[in-house]
Short mmCIF file of C-alpha atoms in Angstrom, two decimals:
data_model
loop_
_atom_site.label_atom_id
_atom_site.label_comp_id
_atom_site.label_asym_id
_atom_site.label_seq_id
_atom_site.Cartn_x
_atom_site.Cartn_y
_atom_site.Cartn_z
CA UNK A 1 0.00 0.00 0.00
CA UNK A 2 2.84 2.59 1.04
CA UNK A 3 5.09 1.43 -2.32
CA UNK A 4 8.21 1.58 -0.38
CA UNK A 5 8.76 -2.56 -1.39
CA UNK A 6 8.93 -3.27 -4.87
CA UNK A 7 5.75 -5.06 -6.54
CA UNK A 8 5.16 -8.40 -8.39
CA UNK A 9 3.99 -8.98 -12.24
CA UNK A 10 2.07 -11.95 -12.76
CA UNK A 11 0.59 -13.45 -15.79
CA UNK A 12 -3.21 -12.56 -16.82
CA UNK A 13 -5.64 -15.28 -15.63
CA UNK A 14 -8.64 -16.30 -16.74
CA UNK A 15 -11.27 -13.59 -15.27
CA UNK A 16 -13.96 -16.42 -15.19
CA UNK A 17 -12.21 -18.68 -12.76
CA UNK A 18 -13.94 -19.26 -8.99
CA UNK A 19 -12.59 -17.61 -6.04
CA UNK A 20 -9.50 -19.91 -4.52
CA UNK A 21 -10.61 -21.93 -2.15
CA UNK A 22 -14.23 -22.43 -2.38
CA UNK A 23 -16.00 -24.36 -5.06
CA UNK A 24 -17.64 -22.57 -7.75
CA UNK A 25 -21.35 -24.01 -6.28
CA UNK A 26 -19.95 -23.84 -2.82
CA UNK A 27 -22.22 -22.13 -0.06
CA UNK A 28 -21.53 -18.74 0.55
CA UNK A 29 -19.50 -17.96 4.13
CA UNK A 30 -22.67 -16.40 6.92
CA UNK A 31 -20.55 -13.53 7.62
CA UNK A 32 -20.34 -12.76 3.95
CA UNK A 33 -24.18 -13.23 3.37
CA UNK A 34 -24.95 -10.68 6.11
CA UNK A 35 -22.46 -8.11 4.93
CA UNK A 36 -23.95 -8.21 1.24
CA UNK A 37 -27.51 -7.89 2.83
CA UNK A 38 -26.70 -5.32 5.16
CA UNK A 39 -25.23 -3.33 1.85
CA UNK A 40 -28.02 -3.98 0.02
CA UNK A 41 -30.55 -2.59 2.62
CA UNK A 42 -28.73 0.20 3.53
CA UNK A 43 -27.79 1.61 -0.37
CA UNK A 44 -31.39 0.54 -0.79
CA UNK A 45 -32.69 3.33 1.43
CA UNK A 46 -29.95 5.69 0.52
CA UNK A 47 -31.26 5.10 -3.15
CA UNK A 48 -34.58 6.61 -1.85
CA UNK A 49 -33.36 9.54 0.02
CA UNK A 50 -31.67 11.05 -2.31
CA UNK A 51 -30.10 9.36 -5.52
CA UNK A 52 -33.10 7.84 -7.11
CA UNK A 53 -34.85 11.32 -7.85
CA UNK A 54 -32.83 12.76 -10.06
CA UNK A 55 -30.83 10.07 -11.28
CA UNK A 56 -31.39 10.67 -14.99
CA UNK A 57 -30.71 14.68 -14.64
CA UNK A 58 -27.14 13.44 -13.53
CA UNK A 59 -26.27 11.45 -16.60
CA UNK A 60 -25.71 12.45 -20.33
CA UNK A 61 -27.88 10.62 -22.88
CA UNK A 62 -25.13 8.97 -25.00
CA UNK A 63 -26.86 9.35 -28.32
CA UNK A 64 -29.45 10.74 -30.08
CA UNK A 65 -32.43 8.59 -31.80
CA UNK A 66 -35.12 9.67 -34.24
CA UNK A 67 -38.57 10.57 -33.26
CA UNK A 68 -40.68 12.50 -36.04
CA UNK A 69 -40.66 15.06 -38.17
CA UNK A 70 -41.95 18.52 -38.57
CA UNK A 71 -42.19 21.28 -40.73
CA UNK A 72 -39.01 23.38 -40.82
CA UNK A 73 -39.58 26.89 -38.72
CA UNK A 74 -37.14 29.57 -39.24
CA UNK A 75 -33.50 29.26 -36.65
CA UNK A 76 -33.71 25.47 -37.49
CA UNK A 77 -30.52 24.24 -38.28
CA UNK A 78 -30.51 23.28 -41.91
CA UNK A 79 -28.54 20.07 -41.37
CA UNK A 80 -31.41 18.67 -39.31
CA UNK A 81 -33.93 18.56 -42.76
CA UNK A 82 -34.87 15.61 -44.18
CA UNK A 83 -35.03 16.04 -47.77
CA UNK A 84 -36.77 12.53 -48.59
CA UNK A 85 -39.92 14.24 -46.51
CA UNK A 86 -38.56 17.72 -47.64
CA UNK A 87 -38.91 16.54 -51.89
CA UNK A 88 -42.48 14.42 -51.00
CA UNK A 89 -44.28 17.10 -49.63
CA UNK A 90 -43.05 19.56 -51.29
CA UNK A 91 -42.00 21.96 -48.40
CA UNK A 92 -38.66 21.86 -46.01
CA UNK A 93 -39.18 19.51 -43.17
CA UNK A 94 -36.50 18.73 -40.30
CA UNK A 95 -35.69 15.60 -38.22
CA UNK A 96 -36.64 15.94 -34.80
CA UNK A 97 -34.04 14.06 -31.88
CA UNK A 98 -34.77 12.80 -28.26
CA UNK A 99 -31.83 11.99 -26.43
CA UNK A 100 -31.42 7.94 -25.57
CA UNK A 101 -32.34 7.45 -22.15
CA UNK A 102 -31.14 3.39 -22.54
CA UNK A 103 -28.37 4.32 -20.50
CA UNK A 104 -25.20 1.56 -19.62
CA UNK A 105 -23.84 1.97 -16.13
CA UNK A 106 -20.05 0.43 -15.98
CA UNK A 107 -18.28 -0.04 -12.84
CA UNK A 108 -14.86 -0.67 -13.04
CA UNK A 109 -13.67 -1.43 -8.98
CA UNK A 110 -9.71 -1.81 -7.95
CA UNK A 111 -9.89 -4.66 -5.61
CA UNK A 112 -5.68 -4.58 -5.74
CA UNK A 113 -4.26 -5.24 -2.16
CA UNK A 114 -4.31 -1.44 -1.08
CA UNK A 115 -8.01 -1.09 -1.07
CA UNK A 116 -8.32 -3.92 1.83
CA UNK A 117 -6.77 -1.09 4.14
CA UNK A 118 -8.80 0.97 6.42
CA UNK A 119 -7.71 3.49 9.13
CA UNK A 120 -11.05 3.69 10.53
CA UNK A 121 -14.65 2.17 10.70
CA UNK A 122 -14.68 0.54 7.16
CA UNK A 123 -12.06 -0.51 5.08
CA UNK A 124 -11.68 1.30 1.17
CA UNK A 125 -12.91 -2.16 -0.31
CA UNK A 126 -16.01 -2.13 1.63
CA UNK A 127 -16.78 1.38 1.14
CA UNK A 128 -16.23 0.63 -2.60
CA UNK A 129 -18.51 -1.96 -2.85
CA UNK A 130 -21.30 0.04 -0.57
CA UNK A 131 -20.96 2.62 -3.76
CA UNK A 132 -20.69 0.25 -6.54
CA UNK A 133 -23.93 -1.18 -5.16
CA UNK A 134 -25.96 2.39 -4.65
CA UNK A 135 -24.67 3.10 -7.99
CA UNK A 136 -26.18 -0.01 -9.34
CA UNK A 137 -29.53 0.06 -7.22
CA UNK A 138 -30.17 3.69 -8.55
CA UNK A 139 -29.39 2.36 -12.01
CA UNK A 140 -31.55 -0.74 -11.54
CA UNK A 141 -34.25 1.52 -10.39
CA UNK A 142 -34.35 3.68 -13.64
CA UNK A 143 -34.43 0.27 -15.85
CA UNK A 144 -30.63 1.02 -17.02
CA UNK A 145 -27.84 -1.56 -17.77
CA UNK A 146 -25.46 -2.29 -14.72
CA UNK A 147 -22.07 -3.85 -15.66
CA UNK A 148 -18.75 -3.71 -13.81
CA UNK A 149 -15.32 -5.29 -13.62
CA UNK A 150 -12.87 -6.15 -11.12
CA UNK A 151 -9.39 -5.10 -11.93
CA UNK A 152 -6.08 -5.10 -9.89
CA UNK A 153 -2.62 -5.73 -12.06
CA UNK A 154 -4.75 -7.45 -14.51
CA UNK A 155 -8.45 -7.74 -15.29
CA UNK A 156 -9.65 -10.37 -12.60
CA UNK A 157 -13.65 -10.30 -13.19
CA UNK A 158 -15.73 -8.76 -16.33
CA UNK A 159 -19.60 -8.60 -15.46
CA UNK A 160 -21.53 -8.09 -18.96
CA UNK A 161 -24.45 -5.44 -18.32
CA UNK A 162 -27.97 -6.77 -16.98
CA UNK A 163 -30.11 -5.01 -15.12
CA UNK A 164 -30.80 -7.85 -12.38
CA UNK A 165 -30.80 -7.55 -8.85
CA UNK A 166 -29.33 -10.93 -8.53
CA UNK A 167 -26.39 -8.89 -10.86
CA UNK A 168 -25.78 -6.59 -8.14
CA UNK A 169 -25.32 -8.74 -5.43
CA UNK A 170 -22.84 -11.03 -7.06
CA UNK A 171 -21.05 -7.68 -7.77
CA UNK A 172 -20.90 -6.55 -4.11
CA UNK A 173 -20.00 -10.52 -3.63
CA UNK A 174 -16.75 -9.86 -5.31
CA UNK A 175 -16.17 -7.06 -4.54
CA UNK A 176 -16.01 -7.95 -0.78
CA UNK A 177 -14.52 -11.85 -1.16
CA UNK A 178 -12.48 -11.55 -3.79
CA UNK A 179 -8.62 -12.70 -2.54
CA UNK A 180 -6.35 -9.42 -2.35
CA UNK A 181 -3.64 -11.49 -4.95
CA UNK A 182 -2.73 -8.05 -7.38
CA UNK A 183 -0.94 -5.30 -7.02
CA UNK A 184 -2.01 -2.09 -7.97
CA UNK A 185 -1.36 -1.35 -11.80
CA UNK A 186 -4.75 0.35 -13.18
CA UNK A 187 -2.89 1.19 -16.25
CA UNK A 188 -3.10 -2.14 -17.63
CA UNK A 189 -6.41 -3.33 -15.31
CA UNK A 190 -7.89 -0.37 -17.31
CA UNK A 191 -6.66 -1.00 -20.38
CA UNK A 192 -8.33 -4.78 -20.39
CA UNK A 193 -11.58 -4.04 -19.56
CA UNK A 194 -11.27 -0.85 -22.28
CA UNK A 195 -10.40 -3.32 -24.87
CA UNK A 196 -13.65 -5.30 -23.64
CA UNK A 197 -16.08 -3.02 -22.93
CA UNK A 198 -17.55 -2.29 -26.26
CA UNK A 199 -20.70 -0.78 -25.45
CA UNK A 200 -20.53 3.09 -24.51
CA UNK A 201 -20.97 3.65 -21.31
CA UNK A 202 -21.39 5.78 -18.43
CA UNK A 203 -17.96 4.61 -16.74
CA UNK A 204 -17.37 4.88 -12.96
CA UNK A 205 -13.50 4.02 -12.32
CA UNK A 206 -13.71 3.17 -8.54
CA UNK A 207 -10.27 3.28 -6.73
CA UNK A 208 -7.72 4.71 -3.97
CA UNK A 209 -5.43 5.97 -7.02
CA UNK A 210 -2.26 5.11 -5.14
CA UNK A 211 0.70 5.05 -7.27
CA UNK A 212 1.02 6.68 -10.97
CA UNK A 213 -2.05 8.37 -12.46
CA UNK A 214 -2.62 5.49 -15.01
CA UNK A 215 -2.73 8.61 -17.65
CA UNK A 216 -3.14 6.58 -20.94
CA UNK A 217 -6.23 4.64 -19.84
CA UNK A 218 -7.79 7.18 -18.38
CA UNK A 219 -7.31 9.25 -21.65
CA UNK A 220 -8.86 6.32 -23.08
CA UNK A 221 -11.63 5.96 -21.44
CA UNK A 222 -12.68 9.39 -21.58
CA UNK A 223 -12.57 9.60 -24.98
CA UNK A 224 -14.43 7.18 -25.59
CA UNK A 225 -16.79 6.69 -22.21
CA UNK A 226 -18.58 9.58 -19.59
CA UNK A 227 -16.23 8.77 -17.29
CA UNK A 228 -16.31 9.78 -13.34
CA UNK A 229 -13.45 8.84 -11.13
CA UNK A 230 -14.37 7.91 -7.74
CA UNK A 231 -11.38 8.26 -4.93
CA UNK A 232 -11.37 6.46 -2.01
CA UNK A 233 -9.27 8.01 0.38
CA UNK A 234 -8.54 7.02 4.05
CA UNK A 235 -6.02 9.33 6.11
CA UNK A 236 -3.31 7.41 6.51
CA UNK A 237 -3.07 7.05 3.15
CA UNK A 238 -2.03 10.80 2.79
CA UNK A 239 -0.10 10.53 6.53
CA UNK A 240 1.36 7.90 8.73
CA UNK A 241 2.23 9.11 12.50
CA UNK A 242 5.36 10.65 12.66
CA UNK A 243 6.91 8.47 15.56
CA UNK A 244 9.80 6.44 16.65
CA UNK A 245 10.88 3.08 14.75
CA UNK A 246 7.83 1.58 13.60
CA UNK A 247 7.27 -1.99 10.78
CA UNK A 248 5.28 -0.93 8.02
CA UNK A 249 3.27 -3.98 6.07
CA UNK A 250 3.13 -3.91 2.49
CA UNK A 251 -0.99 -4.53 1.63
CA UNK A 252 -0.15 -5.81 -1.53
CA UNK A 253 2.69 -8.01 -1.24
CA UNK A 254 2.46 -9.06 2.31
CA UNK A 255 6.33 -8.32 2.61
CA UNK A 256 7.18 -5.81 6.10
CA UNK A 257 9.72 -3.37 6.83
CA UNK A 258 11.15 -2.02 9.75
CA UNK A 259 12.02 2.07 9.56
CA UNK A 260 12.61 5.39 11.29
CA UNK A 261 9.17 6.35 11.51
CA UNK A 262 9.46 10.37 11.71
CA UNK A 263 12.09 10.29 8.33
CA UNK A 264 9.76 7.91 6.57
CA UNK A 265 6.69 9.93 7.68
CA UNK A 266 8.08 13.30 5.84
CA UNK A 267 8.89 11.23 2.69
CA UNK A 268 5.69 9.58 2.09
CA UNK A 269 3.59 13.12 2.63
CA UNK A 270 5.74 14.38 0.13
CA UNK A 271 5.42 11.53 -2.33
CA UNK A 272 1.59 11.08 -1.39
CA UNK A 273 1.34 15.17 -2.34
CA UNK A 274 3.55 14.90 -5.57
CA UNK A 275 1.27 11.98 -6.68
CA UNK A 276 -2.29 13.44 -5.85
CA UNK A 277 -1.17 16.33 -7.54
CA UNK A 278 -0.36 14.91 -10.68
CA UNK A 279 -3.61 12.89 -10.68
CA UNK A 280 -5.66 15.97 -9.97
CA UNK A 281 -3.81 17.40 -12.94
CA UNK A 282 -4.55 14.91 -15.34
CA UNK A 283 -8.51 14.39 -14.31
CA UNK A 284 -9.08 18.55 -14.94
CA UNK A 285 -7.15 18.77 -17.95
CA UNK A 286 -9.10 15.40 -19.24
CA UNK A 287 -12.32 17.14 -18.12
CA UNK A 288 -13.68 14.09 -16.01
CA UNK A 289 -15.73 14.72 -12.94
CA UNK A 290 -13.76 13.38 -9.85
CA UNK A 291 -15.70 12.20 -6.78
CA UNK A 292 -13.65 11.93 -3.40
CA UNK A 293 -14.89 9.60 -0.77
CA UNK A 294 -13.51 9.19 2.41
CA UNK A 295 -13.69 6.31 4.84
CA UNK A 296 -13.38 8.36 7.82
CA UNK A 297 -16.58 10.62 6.99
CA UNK A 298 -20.51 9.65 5.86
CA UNK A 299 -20.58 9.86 1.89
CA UNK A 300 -24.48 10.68 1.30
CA UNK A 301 -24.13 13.93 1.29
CA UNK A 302 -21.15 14.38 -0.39
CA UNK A 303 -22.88 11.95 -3.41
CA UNK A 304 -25.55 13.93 -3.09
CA UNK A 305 -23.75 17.39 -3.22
CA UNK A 306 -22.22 15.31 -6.41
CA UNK A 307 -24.62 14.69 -8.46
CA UNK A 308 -26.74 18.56 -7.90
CA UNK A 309 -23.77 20.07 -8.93
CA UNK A 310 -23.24 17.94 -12.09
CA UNK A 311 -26.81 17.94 -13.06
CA UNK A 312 -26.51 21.74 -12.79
CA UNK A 313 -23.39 21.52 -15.35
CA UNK A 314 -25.41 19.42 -18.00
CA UNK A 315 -28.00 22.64 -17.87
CA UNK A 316 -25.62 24.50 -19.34
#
């Protein structure tokens, strides 16, 4: 998690394969089963307080599609005419649009060894799966697509869209159970589910971001996808107590260290700054909405806060 050990590379595996351990048609741990049902009853009632509403104000149609057409009224652009109609009747008629309101939700979800790290009440995987699953309910509720993929080093799990409830809880399944074996390159996790993922989409990239800015894919993906980065941020990721010799774990490769806790302290704010920085950099000057969540503070109203202020931008 802190990158001060060096990480692995391991071969791409097939993203179909059952989690290790368990039997594909293996019962499901208790503890598990209540964790995915308390997530689904809670984002379930956040869904109606305050996401559900608006949900379609928030999101871009991705297209247009043809509805009718009408006679031609002056300030009508002339491209819009349709001169089949236009040579029939004998008089200038235009194409009228509605925007596509079939819209594809994506979820792409880092489930790399740093997200199972948590300062506080919740650890970032949990709180990542409580938001890929409010993201999915809301979606669900306005009869839109929900897909997602898992993605660490390498892409570990591609969901096709469905718009299933039964969808939606295997997501927040994996999300929670699936082993911590990757480290964290979202470059190339990205890059395999772009080369997938054929279907425009609204894309949600949910992740800590620790580590280089993944610039390419997220170029990518923005060219091609309404893309919204969602950070999950805990505060030790940003700090680690300045005190005397401490041993650091590695989250990702399980590998410790033992060093001069004040010195190492300074270093890591400083890297931690130079490396937000840049990623803040590149998500403005792609023009991507960024959403920060925190695990050390309720998210509600900071989704909330979210969407009314992006729903105002789409006025424009």
């Amino acid at each position: 998690m802190l990158g001060f050990l060096s990480r692995r590379r391991r071969e791409p595996r097939r993203t179909d394969a059952p989690v290790a351990g368990r039997p594909r048609n293996a019962a499901l741990p208790a503890d598990l089963m209540r964790k995915v049902r308390r997530i689904e009853i809670a984002t379930n009632r956040l869904v109606d307080q305050g996401v559900a509403g608006d949900y379609h104000s928030v999101f871009k149609g991705l297209g247009m599609e043809f509805a009718e057409v009408r006679p031609y009224q002056p300030g009508d652009d002339v491209r819009t005419i349709d001169w089949n109609v236009t040579a029939r009747m004998g008089m200038p008629f235009v194409k009228k649009y509605v925007e596509e309101r079939d819209l594809t939700i994506f979820l792409v979800v880092d489930v790399s060894g740093s997200l199972s790290f948590g300062s506080r009440a919740i650890l970032k995987r949990e709180l990542a799966a409580e938001i890929a699953a409010l993201l999915s309910f809301a979606a669900l509720r306005n009869q839109d697509r929900v897909g997602a993929a898992l993605v660490s080093d390498r892409l570990e799990l591609f969901l096709e869209p469905r718009r299933r409830r039964t969808h939606v809880l295997r997501l927040v399944r994996e999300i929670l159970d699936r082993p911590s074996a990757g480290g964290t390159d979202l470059e190339r996790g990205l890059q395999a589910v772009l080369a997938t993922l054929k279907r425009r989409s609204i894309l949600f990239v949910i992740s800590d971001f620790l580590g280089s800015p993944c610039t390419r894919a997220l170029k990518a993906a923005a060219s091609r996808h309404d893309l919204i980065v969602v950070e999950i941020v805990d505060p030790r990721d940003q700090e680690i107590p300045a005190v005397g010799p401490v041993v650091l774990r590695d989250a990702e490769t399980g590998r410790t260290a033992l060093v001069n806790g004040r010195r190492f302290a300074k270093r890591h704010a400083e890297q931690r700054r130079r490396e937000r920085a840049e990623f803040l950099k590149l998500t403005r000057k792609l023009g991507v909405d960024r959403l920060e969540l925190r695990t050390d503070r309720p998210y509600l109203n900071t989704l909330v806060t979210f969407f009314e202020q992006r729903k105002k931008r789409l006025r424009r």
